[in-house]
Structures are given as structure tokens and as C-alpha cells.
Coordinates of C-alpha atoms in Angstrom, one line a residue:
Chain A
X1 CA -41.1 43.2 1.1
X2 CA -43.9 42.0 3.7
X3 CA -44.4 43.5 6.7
X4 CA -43.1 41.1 10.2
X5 CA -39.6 39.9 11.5
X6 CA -40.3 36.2 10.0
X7 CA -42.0 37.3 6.4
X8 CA -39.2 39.5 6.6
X9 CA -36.3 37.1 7.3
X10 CA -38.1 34.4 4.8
X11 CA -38.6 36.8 2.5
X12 CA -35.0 38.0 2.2
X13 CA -34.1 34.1 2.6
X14 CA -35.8 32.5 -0.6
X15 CA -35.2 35.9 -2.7
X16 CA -31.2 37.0 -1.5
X17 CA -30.3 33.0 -0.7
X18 CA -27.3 33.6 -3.8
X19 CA -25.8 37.2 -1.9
X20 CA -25.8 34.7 1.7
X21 CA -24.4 31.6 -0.2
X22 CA -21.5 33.5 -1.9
X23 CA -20.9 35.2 1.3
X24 CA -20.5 32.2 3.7
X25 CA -18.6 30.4 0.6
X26 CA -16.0 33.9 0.8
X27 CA -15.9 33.8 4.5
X28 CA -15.1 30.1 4.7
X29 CA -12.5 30.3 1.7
X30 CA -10.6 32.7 3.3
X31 CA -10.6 31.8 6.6
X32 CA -9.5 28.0 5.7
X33 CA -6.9 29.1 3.1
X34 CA -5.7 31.9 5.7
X35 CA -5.4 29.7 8.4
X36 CA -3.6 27.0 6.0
X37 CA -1.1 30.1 4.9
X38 CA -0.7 30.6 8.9
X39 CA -0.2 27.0 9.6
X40 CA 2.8 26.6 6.9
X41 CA 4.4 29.7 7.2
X42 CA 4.6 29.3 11.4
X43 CA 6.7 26.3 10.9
X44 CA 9.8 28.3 10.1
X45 CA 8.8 31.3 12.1
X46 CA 8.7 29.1 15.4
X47 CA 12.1 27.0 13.9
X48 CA 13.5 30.1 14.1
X49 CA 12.8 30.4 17.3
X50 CA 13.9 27.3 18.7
X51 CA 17.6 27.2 17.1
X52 CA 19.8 25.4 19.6
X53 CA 22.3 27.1 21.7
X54 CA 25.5 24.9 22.4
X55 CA 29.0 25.8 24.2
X56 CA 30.7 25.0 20.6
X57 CA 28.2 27.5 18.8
X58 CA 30.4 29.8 16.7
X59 CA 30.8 33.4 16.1
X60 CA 28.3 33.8 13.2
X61 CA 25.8 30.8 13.6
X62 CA 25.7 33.0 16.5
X63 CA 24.6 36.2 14.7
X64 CA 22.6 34.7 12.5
X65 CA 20.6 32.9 15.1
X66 CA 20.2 36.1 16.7
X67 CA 18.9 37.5 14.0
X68 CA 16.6 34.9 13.3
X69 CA 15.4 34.5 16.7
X70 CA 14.8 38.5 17.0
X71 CA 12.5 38.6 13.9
X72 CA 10.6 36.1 15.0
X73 CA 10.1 37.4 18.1
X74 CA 9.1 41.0 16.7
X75 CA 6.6 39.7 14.0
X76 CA 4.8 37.7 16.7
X77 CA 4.7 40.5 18.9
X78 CA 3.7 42.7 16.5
X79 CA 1.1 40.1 14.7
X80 CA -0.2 39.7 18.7
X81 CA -0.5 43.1 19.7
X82 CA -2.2 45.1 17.7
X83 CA -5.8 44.4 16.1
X84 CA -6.3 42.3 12.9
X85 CA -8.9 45.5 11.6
X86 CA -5.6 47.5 11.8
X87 CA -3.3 45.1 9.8
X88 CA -6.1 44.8 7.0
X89 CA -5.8 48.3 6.7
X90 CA -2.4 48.8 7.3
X91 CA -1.0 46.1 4.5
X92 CA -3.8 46.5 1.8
X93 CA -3.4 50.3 1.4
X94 CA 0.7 50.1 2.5
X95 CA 1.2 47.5 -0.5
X96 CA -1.4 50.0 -2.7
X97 CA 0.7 53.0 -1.6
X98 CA 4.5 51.1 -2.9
X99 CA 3.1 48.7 -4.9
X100 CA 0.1 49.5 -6.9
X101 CA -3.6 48.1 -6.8
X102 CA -3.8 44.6 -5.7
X103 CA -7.6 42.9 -5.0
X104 CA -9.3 43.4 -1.7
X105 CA -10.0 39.4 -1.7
X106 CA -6.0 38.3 -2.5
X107 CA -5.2 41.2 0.4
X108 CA -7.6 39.3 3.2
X109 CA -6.7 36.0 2.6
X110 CA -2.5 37.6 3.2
X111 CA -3.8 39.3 6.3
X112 CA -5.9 36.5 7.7
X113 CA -2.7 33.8 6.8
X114 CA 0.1 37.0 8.4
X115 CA -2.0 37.3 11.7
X116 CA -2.7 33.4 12.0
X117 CA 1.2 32.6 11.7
X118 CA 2.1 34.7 14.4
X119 CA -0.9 32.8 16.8
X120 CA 0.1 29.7 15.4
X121 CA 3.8 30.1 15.8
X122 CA 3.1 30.8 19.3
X123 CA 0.7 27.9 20.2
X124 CA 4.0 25.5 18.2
X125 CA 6.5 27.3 20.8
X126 CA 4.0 26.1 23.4
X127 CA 3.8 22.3 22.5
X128 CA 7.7 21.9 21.8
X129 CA 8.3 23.3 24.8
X130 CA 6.3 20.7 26.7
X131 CA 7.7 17.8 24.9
X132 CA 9.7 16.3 27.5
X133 CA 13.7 16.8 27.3
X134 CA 14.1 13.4 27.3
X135 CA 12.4 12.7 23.8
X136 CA 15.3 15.4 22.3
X137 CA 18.3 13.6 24.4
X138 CA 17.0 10.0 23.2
X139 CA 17.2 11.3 19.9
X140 CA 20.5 13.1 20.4
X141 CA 21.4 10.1 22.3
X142 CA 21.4 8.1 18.7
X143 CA 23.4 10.1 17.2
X144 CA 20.5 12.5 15.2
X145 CA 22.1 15.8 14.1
X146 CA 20.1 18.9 15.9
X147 CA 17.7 19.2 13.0
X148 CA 17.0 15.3 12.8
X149 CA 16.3 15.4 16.4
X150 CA 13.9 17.9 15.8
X151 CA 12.2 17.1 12.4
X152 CA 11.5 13.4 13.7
X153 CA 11.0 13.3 17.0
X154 CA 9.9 17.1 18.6
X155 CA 8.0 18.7 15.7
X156 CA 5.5 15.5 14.7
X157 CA 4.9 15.3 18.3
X158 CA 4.4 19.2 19.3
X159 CA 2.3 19.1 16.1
X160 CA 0.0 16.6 16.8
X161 CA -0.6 18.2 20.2
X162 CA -1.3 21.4 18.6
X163 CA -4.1 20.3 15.7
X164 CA -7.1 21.3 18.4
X165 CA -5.6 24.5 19.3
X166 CA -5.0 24.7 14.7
X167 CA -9.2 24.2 14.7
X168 CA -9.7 26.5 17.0
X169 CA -8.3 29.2 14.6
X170 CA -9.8 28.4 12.0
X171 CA -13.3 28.9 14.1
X172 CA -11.7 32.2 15.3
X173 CA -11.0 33.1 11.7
X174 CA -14.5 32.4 10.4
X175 CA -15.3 35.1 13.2
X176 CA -12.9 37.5 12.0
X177 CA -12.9 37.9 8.5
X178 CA -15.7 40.1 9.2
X179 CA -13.4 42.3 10.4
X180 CA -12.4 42.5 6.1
X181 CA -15.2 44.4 5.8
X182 CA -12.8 47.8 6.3
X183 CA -10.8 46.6 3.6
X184 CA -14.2 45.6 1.5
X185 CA -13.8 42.2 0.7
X186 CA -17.4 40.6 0.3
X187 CA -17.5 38.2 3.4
X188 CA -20.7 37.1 4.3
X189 CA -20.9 40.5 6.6
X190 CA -19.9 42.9 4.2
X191 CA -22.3 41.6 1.3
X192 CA -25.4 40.8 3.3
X193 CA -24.5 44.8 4.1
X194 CA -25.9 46.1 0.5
X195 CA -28.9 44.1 1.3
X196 CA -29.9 46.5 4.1
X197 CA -29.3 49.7 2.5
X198 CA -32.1 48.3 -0.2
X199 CA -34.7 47.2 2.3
X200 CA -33.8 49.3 5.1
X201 CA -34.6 46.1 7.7
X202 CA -31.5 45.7 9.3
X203 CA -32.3 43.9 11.7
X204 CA -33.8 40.8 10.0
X205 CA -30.5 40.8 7.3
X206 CA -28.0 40.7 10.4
X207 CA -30.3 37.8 12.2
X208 CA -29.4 35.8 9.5
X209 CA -25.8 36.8 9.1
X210 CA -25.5 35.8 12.7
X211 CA -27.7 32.5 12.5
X212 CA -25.5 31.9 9.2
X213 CA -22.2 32.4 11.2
X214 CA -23.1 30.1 14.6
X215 CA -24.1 27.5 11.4
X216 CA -20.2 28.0 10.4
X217 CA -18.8 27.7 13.5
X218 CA -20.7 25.2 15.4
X219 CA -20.5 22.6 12.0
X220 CA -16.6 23.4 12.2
X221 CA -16.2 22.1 15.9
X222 CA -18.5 19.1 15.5
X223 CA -15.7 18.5 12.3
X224 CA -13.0 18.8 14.2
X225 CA -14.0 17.0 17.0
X226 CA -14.3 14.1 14.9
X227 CA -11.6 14.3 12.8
X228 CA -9.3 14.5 16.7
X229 CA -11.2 11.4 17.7
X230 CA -10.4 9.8 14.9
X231 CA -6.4 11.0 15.0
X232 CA -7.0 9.0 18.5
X233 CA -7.8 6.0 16.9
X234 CA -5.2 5.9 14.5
X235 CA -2.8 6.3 17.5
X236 CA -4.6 3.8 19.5
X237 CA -3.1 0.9 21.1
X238 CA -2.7 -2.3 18.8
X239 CA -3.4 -5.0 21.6
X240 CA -1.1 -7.7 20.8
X241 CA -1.6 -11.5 21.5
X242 CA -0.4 -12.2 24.4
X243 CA -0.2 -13.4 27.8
X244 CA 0.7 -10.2 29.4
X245 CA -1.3 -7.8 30.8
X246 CA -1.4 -4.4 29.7
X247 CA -2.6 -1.1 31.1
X248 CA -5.0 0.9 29.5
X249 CA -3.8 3.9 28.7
X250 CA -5.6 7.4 27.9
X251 CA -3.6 7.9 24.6
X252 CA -6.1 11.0 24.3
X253 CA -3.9 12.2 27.1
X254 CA -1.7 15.7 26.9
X255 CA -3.8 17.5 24.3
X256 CA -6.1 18.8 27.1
X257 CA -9.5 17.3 25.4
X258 CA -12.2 15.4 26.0
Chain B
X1 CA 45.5 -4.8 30.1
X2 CA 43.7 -3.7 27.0
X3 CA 43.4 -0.1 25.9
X4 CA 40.6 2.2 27.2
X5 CA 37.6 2.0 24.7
X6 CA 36.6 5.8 26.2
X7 CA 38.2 7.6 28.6
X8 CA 37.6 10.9 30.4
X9 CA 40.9 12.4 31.3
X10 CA 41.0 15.4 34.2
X11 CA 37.4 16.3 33.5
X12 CA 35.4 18.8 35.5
X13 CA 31.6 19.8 34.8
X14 CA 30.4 23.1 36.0
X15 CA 26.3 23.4 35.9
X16 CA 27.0 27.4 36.2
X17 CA 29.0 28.1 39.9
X18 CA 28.3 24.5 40.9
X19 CA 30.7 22.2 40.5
X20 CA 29.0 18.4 39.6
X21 CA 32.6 16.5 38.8
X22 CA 35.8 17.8 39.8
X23 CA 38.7 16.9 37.6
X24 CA 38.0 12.8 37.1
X25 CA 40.2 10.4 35.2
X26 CA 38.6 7.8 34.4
X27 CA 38.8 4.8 31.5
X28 CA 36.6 1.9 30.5
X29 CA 38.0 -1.5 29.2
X30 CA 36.2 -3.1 26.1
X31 CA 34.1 -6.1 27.2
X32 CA 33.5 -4.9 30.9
X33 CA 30.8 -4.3 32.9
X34 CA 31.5 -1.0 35.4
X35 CA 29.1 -0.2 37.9
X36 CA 29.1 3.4 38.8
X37 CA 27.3 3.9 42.5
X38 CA 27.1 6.4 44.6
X39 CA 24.4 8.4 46.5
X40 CA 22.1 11.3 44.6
X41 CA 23.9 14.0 43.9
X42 CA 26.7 12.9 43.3
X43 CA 27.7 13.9 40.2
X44 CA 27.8 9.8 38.9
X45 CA 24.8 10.4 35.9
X46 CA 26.2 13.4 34.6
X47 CA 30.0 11.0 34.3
X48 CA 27.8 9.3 32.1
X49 CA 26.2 11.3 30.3
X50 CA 29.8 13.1 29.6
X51 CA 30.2 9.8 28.2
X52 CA 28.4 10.4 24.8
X53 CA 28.2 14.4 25.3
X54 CA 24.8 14.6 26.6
X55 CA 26.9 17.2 28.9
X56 CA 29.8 18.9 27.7
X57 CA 32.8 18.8 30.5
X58 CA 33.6 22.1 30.9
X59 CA 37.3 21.5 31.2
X60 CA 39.3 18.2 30.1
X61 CA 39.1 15.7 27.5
X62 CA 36.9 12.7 25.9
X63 CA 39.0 10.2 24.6
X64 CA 37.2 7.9 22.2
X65 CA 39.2 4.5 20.8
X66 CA 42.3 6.7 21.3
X67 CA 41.6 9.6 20.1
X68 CA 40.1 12.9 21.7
X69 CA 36.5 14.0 20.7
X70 CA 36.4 17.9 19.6
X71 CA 33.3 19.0 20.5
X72 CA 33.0 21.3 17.7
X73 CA 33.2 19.1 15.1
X74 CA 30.5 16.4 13.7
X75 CA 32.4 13.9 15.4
X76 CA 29.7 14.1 18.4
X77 CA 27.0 12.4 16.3
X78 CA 29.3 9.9 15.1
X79 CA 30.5 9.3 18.4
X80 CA 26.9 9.2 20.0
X81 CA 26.3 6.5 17.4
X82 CA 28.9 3.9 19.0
X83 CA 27.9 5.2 22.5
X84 CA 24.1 4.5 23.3
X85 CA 22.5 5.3 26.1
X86 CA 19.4 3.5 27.8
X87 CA 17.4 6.1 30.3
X88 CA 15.8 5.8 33.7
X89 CA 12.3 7.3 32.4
X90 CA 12.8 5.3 28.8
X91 CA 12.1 8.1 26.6
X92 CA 10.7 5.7 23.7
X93 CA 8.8 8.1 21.2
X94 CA 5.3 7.9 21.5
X95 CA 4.3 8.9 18.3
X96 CA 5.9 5.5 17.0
X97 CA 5.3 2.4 17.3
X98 CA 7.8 -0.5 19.2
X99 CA 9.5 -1.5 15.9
X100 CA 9.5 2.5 14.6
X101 CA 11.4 3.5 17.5
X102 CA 14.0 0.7 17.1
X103 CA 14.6 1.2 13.3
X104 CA 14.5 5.2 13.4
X105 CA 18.1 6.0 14.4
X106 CA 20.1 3.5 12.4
X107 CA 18.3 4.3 9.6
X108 CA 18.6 7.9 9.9
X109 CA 21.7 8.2 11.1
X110 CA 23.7 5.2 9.6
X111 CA 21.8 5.2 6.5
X112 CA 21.3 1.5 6.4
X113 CA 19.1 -0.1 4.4
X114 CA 15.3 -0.2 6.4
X115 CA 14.7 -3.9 5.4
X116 CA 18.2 -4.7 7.0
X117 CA 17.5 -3.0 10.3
X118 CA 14.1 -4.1 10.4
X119 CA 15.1 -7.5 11.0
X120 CA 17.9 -6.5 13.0
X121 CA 15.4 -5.0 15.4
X122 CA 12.8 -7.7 15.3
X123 CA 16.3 -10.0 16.2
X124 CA 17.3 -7.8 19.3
X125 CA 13.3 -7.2 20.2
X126 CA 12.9 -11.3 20.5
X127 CA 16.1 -11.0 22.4
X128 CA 14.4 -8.4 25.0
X129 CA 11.4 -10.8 25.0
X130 CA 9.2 -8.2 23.3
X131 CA 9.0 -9.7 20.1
X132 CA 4.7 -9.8 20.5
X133 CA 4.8 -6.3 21.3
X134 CA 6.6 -5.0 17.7
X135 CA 3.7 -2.7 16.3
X136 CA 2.4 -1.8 20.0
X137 CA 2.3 2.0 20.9
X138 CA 4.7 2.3 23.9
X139 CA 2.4 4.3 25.7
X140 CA 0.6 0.6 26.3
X141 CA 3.4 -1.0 27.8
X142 CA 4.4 -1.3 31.2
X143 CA 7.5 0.1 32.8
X144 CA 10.0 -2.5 32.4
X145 CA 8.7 -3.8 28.7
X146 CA 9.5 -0.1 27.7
X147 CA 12.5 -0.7 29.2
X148 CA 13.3 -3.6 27.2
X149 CA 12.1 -2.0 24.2
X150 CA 14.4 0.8 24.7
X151 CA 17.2 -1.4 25.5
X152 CA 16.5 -3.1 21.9
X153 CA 16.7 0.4 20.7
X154 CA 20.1 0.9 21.9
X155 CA 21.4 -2.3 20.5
X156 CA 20.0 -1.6 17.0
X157 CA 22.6 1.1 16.7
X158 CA 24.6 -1.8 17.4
X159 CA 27.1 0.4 19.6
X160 CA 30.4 -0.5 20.9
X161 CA 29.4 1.0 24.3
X162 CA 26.1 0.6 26.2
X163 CA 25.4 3.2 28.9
X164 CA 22.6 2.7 31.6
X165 CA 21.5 5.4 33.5
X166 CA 19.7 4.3 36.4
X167 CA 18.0 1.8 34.1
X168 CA 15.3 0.5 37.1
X169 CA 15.1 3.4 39.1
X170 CA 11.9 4.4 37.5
X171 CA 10.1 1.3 37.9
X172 CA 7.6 -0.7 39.9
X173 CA 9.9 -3.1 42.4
X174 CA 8.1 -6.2 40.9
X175 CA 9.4 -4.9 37.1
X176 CA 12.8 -4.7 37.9
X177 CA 13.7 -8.2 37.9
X178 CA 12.8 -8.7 33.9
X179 CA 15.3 -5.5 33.1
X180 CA 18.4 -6.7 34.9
X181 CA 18.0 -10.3 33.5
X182 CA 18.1 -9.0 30.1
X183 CA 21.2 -6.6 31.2
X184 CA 22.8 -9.6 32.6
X185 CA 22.9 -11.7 29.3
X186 CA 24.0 -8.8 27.5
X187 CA 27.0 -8.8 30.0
X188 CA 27.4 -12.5 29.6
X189 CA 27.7 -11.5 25.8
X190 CA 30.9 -9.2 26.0
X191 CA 28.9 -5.6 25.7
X192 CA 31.0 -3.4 27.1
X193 CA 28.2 -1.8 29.6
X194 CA 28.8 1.5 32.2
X195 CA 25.9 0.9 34.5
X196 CA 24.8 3.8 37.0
X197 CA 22.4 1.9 39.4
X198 CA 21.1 1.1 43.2
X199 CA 20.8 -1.8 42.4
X200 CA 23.3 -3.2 44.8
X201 CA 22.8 -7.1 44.2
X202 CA 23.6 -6.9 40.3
X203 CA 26.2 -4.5 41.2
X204 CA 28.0 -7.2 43.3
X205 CA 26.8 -10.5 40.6
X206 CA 27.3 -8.9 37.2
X207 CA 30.0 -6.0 37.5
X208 CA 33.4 -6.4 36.6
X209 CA 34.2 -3.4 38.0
X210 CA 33.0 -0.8 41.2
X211 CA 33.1 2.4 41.0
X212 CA 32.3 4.7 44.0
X213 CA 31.6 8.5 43.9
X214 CA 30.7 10.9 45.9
X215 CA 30.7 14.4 45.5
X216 CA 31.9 15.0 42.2
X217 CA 35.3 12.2 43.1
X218 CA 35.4 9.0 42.5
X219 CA 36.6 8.0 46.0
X220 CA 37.2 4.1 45.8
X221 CA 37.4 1.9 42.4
X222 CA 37.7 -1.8 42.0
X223 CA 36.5 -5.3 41.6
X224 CA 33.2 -6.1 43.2
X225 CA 34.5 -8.2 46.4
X226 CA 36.7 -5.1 46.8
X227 CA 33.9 -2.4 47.1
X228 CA 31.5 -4.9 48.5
X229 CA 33.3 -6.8 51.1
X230 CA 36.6 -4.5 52.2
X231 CA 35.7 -1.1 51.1
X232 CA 38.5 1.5 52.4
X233 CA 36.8 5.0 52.5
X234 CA 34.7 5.8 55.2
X235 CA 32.3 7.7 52.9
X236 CA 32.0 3.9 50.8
X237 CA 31.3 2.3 54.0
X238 CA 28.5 4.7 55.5
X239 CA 26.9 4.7 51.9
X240 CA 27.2 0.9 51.9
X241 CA 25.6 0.8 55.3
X242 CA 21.9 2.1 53.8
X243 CA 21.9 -1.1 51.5
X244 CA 22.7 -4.0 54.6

């Protein structure tokens, strides 16, 4: 291997390019399916949390709302507050320990897609929240049953809000499977990490790691930053023909962007 | 006199230890316009609202076409479905367009056939005078065409009852004009409409009936030229007063 930080860096470029390639391809897999796992699986989480509470409630709807409002609660709390180097560790070797071997790769993708519910389920709680009260009564207001109210006029709205804040985790995500490392699933860190015990030039390998992440995340946010502008569009304003004036309105509005 | 299409029978409404209505009887005859008036605060938009259970009274009765609406049973939604209510900030859903937000609720909660409503909103959209506007986003329209739009809304349910709540207050003086007129043919028409409003002037031309509250009690009811021109109360008078 020659001698110099750029010989070095090309050098470990044009010879190792397959160990950074299946690396970024790892990371990127996991951190999209994870964050695809989170996005699905928050839906009930956070419907759990917003189950209506009405004078006419009974007894046991009650309980079980309880219930379901009290694990959700606890699994975001729990998914919050404590670090996602701990869960990796915590539910490959706990499932290991009752339920045999299982791969390293199948456990980060379940602990990337755990964690990202609980952040997802949170930002959901967020947006319904701030959908005005008077988008649920108009829907009540036409007769919709709780659930109708919700599936059609709160969630599609709270959702749409939310898709920058569901990009932003998947950036975050690219960041953190390197935290997979402890459990050894070959992310781009942890494989570019047998390159530096051979040449002993750790310094050039994690350059290029960290070039190769910024790559990642940067491409991801110009991607999502046109895929929101064109969500805009799609919502945009058909001008009809006609006489009367209309005001232009920031449809990009209440999503906090741009 | 007919029978009372809804009725609220010795109905009080309790926001925690404040006291909004304090045991009201009240019914509404099929094919009249009520307007409900009164100053804020006064307990007259949450009368309506009890109307199609957007508040629950904490004590007394809904009586609906005769018979009494248990509030525990499904016979809310069905209720709600006759009973449709136009509000003062519109609440059309932005994520649909004009047409979407008219065909949405009879679809999904009468079940009728899309093509069917479709036309039967397009029919009550021309009637609103907002037939250009039918695949528009609502956040391009201007206060009183959402207005309109959501009035359409309401009248794709095609509900026996129409309740206004403070359709105009939220709207540029120079926009209120095109909502009223489009309340007034709908009164010309037989809707049986429970108006709460300022508007003092449609009050007077349009109502059938005037009703006064104040402070959780209705304190005077009757015909226009009663409320209008020889109110009784001294609270009706001094409110009257701030509209001369």
C-alpha cells in the first residue's frame, strides 16, 4: 500500500471499492426497510393512543382503552429513553437467550424498525393533535362513526404533515445503523472496520466511511426535498375558469418547510 | 301546529362546574326558520350543537321525530346524518378537493352509490353558485365560497334539519352578503333551518321564529315583529340596543 493520505485513500478506493459498496448497500437496506417497519407499525401504536373518550364510554371499552393507551405509552417511553446501542444489544442477545440463534442482519433491521416506531408514533401524536377540532366535528357532524372520522379526515391529513419529519428518520437512521456495529451486522462502518486491521491506516478507511456517509445523507435530503415539492404540486390549486378572483394561497403552509 | 321535528326537553349542559344551558325546553317545527340570538356567551352555539350531539346535555333529553335519542347507542350517527351542521370557520377538508368534500359523507355514511351523489352534489354546488369551482382545493377559495361549498356539503346529506352556527361571523363584511342569499332561498324552499347568527337584518326578513338567550335561558321567543319591534325583557331590549 503506497505511502500518503491520498495514494492511501485511492489506493484503498479502486482496490476495496466491493467491501464500501456492500456496506453503503447494507446501511441503506436497513435503514429504509427499518424506517418502513417503523412507519407501519406506528400507525396502530399512535391509534392506540388516540382512542376517543366519550360520557357514553362503557365499562370495558374503558379497560381496554386503558390498556391500550398504557402500552403505548410505555413502549414509546421506553423506545425514547434509552439508547438504540442498548436495544441492539438488549433484543439480539434477549431473543438468542429464549429463542435460539437468529442473524445479526434480520436483528438490525427489527431494532432499527422497534426504535423508529416509537419516534414515529410520537411525531403522528404531534400532527393529529394539531389538526384543528373542527376537521373531526365536521366529520362527526356528517354522521362518520369515530373511526371514519379518523381514517378519512385526521390520519391522511396528520400524515401528510408528517412525511418531512418521516425523511428526516430515515437520514437519522442512515446515521445510526452504525451503531449495529455492537451487534456485528456489516454496515458500511462495521465492514470498512476489517479493512483497517489489514492496513493498519485508519485514518484514510474512516475518511471514506465518513465522505461515503455525508454522500448518503445529503443525496437522501435533496430526494426528499423533491419528492415534498412535488407532494405540493399534486395538492396545488386547480385555477378554475372564471370570473372571480382568487387568493393565492401557500398550500406549502403547516408542514413548517420551505 | 305540527309536531316538533327535534326537541330538547329540560336540558342543562355543564362544561365541568360551569353551567352553559340551564334546564331549556325547547322544539323546532318542520319547515321553519328559527333564529337563535343572543350575546357571546351565552350558551346559544352549544343549544345547537346539542342539536346533533356535538355536546352531550349533561341532564335531559333529545327528542328526534318523536322519539328520544340514547346517546349510547349508534343512533347518534344516524341521527347526525338528518341533522347537518354548517360552521362559522367552514371546516371543509383540505386534503380534498370541492366535489370530494361534498360526496365524502353520503357516500360513507349512507352508502349511496358515488355516481348518484356525484351529481347530487354538482346539483346543490350549481345551487351555491360554486359550480366552476368543483375540483378547486378549498384552501383557494375565499371565505364565503367555502362557505357555500360547505353549505352544499350539508345539503348532500340531504338532511331533514340544517343547523347554522354563526355561518358569517367568520367572514370579511363584503362576503357576507353572497352567504345569507343562498340561506335565504334555502328558506324560501321549506329547509327546516336553526340559525345562530348577528346578523340582525336576516334575523328580522328571513326568520320565522326569534329566539333570545342569555345566560344559559332563553328569555323571550317569538315571531320576528315580536323580538324586533315589542320585545318584553329588559335583557332583549339592552341587547337589541348594540344593533340600532
Amino acid at each position: 500500500m503506497p505511502q500518503g493520505f491520498f495514494e492511501g485513500v485511492w489506493y484503498l478506493i479502486t482496490k476495496h471499492w466491493f467491501v464500501f459498496a456492500t456496506g453503503v448497500f447494507t446501511t441503506l437496506f436497513i435503514a429504509i426497510s427499518g424506517t418502513l417497519i417503523g412507519i407501519i407499525l406506528s400507525l396502530p401504536l399512535v391509534a392506540l393512543r388516540v382512542l376517543p373518550k366519550q360520557p357514553m364510554d362503557t365499562k370495558v371499552y374503558r379497560f381496554f382503552r386503558n390498556i391500550g393507551n398504557g402500552f403505548s405509552k410505555v413502549y414509546i417511553q421506553v423506545f425514547r429513553g434509552t439508547p438504540m446501542i442498548v436495544q441492539a444489544t438488549v433484543i439480539y442477545y434477549g431473543v438468542i437467550y429464549f429463542a435460539g440463534y437468529w442473524p445479526a442482519f434480520i436483528a438490525g433491521i427489527t431494532v432499527v424498525g422497534l426504535n423508529t416506531t416509537a419516534y414515529i408514533a410520537e411525531i403522528l401524536r404531534g400532527s393529529i393533535q394539531a389538526i384543528e377540532k373542527g376537521q373531526s366535528e365536521a366529520g362527526l357532524s356528517l354522521g362518520m362513526t369515530y373511526t371514519q372520522m379518523m381514517l378519512r379526515i385526521v390520519f391522511p391529513q396528520a400524515i401528510k404533515n408528517s412525511l418531512p419529519a418521516f425523511g428526516n428518520e430515515i437520514i437519522v437512521n442512515i446515521k445510526d445503523t452504525a451503531v449495529l456495529s455492537v451487534i456485528a451486522v456489516s454496515d458500511l462502518f462495521y465492514s470498512s472496520r476489517f479493512l483497517t486491521t489489514t492496513y493498519y491506516r485508519q485514518f484514510e478507511v474512516y475518511f471514506i466511511v465518513s465522505i461515503l456517509y455525508l454522500i448518503m445523507t445529503l443525496s437522501f435530503s435533496a430526494l426528499l426535498k423533491w419528492i415534498e415539492r412535488k407532494l405540493h404540486v399534486v395538492n396545488r390549486v386547480s385555477f378554475p375558469t372564471s370570473q372571480t378572483t382568487l387568493e393565492v394561497v401557500d398550500v406549502s403552509d403547516g408542514t413548517g418547510h420551505h | 301546529m305540527a309536531q316538533d321535528i327535534i326537541k330538547l326537553e329540560n336540558v342543562t349542559k355543564s362544561f365541568g362546574k360551569l353551567r352553559v344551558i340551564h334546564d331549556i325546553t325547547v322544539g323546532f317545527q318542520p319547515g321553519q326558520v328559527t333564529c337563535i340570538i343572543g350575546p357571546s356567551g351565552s350558551g346559544k352555539s352549544t343549544l345547537l350543537r346539542m342539536l346533533n350531539l356535538l355536546e352531550y346535555p349533561t341532564n335531559g333529553q333529545l327528542i328526534y321525530q318523536g322519539k328520544p335519542i340514547n346517546i349510547r347507542g349508534a343512533n347518534t350517527q344516524s341521527l347526525r346524518a338528518e341533522v347537518s351542521m354548517v360552521f362559522q370557520s367552514f371546516n371543509l377538508f383540505p386534503h380534498m378537493d370541492v366535489l370530494q368534500n361534498c360526496v365524502m359523507g353520503p357516500t360513507t355514511v349512507l352508502k349511496r352509490p358515488r355516481a348518484e351523489v356525484t351529481n347530487l352534489a354538482r346539483e346543490y354546488l350549481k345551487k351555491v353558485g360554486m359550480m366552476d369551482f368543483v375540483h378547486a382545493s378549498p384552501l383557494s377559495l375565499s371565505g364565503g365560497q367555502k362557505q357555500r361549498v360547505a353549505i352544499a356539503r350539508a345539503l348532500t346529506m340531504k338532511p331533514n334539519i340544517l343547523l347554522f352556527d354563526e355561518p358569517t361571523s367568520a367572514l370579511d363584511p363584503e362576503l357576507v352578503g353572497e352567504v345569507l342569499s343562498v340561506m335565504k332561498a334555502l328558506a324560501n324552499e321549506g329547509m327546516t333551518m336553526i340559525v345562530v347568527t348577528h346578523e340582525m337584518a336576516f334575523a328580522k326578513e328571513v326568520a320565522d321564529r326569534v329566539i333570545f338567550i342569555d345566560q344559559g335561558q332563553i328569555i323571550e321567543d317569538g315571531t320576528p315583529e315580536q323580538i324586533f319591534d315589542q320585545p318584553q325583557h329588559k335583557r332583549t331590549i339592552e341587547f337589541l340596543k348594540r344593533f340600532r
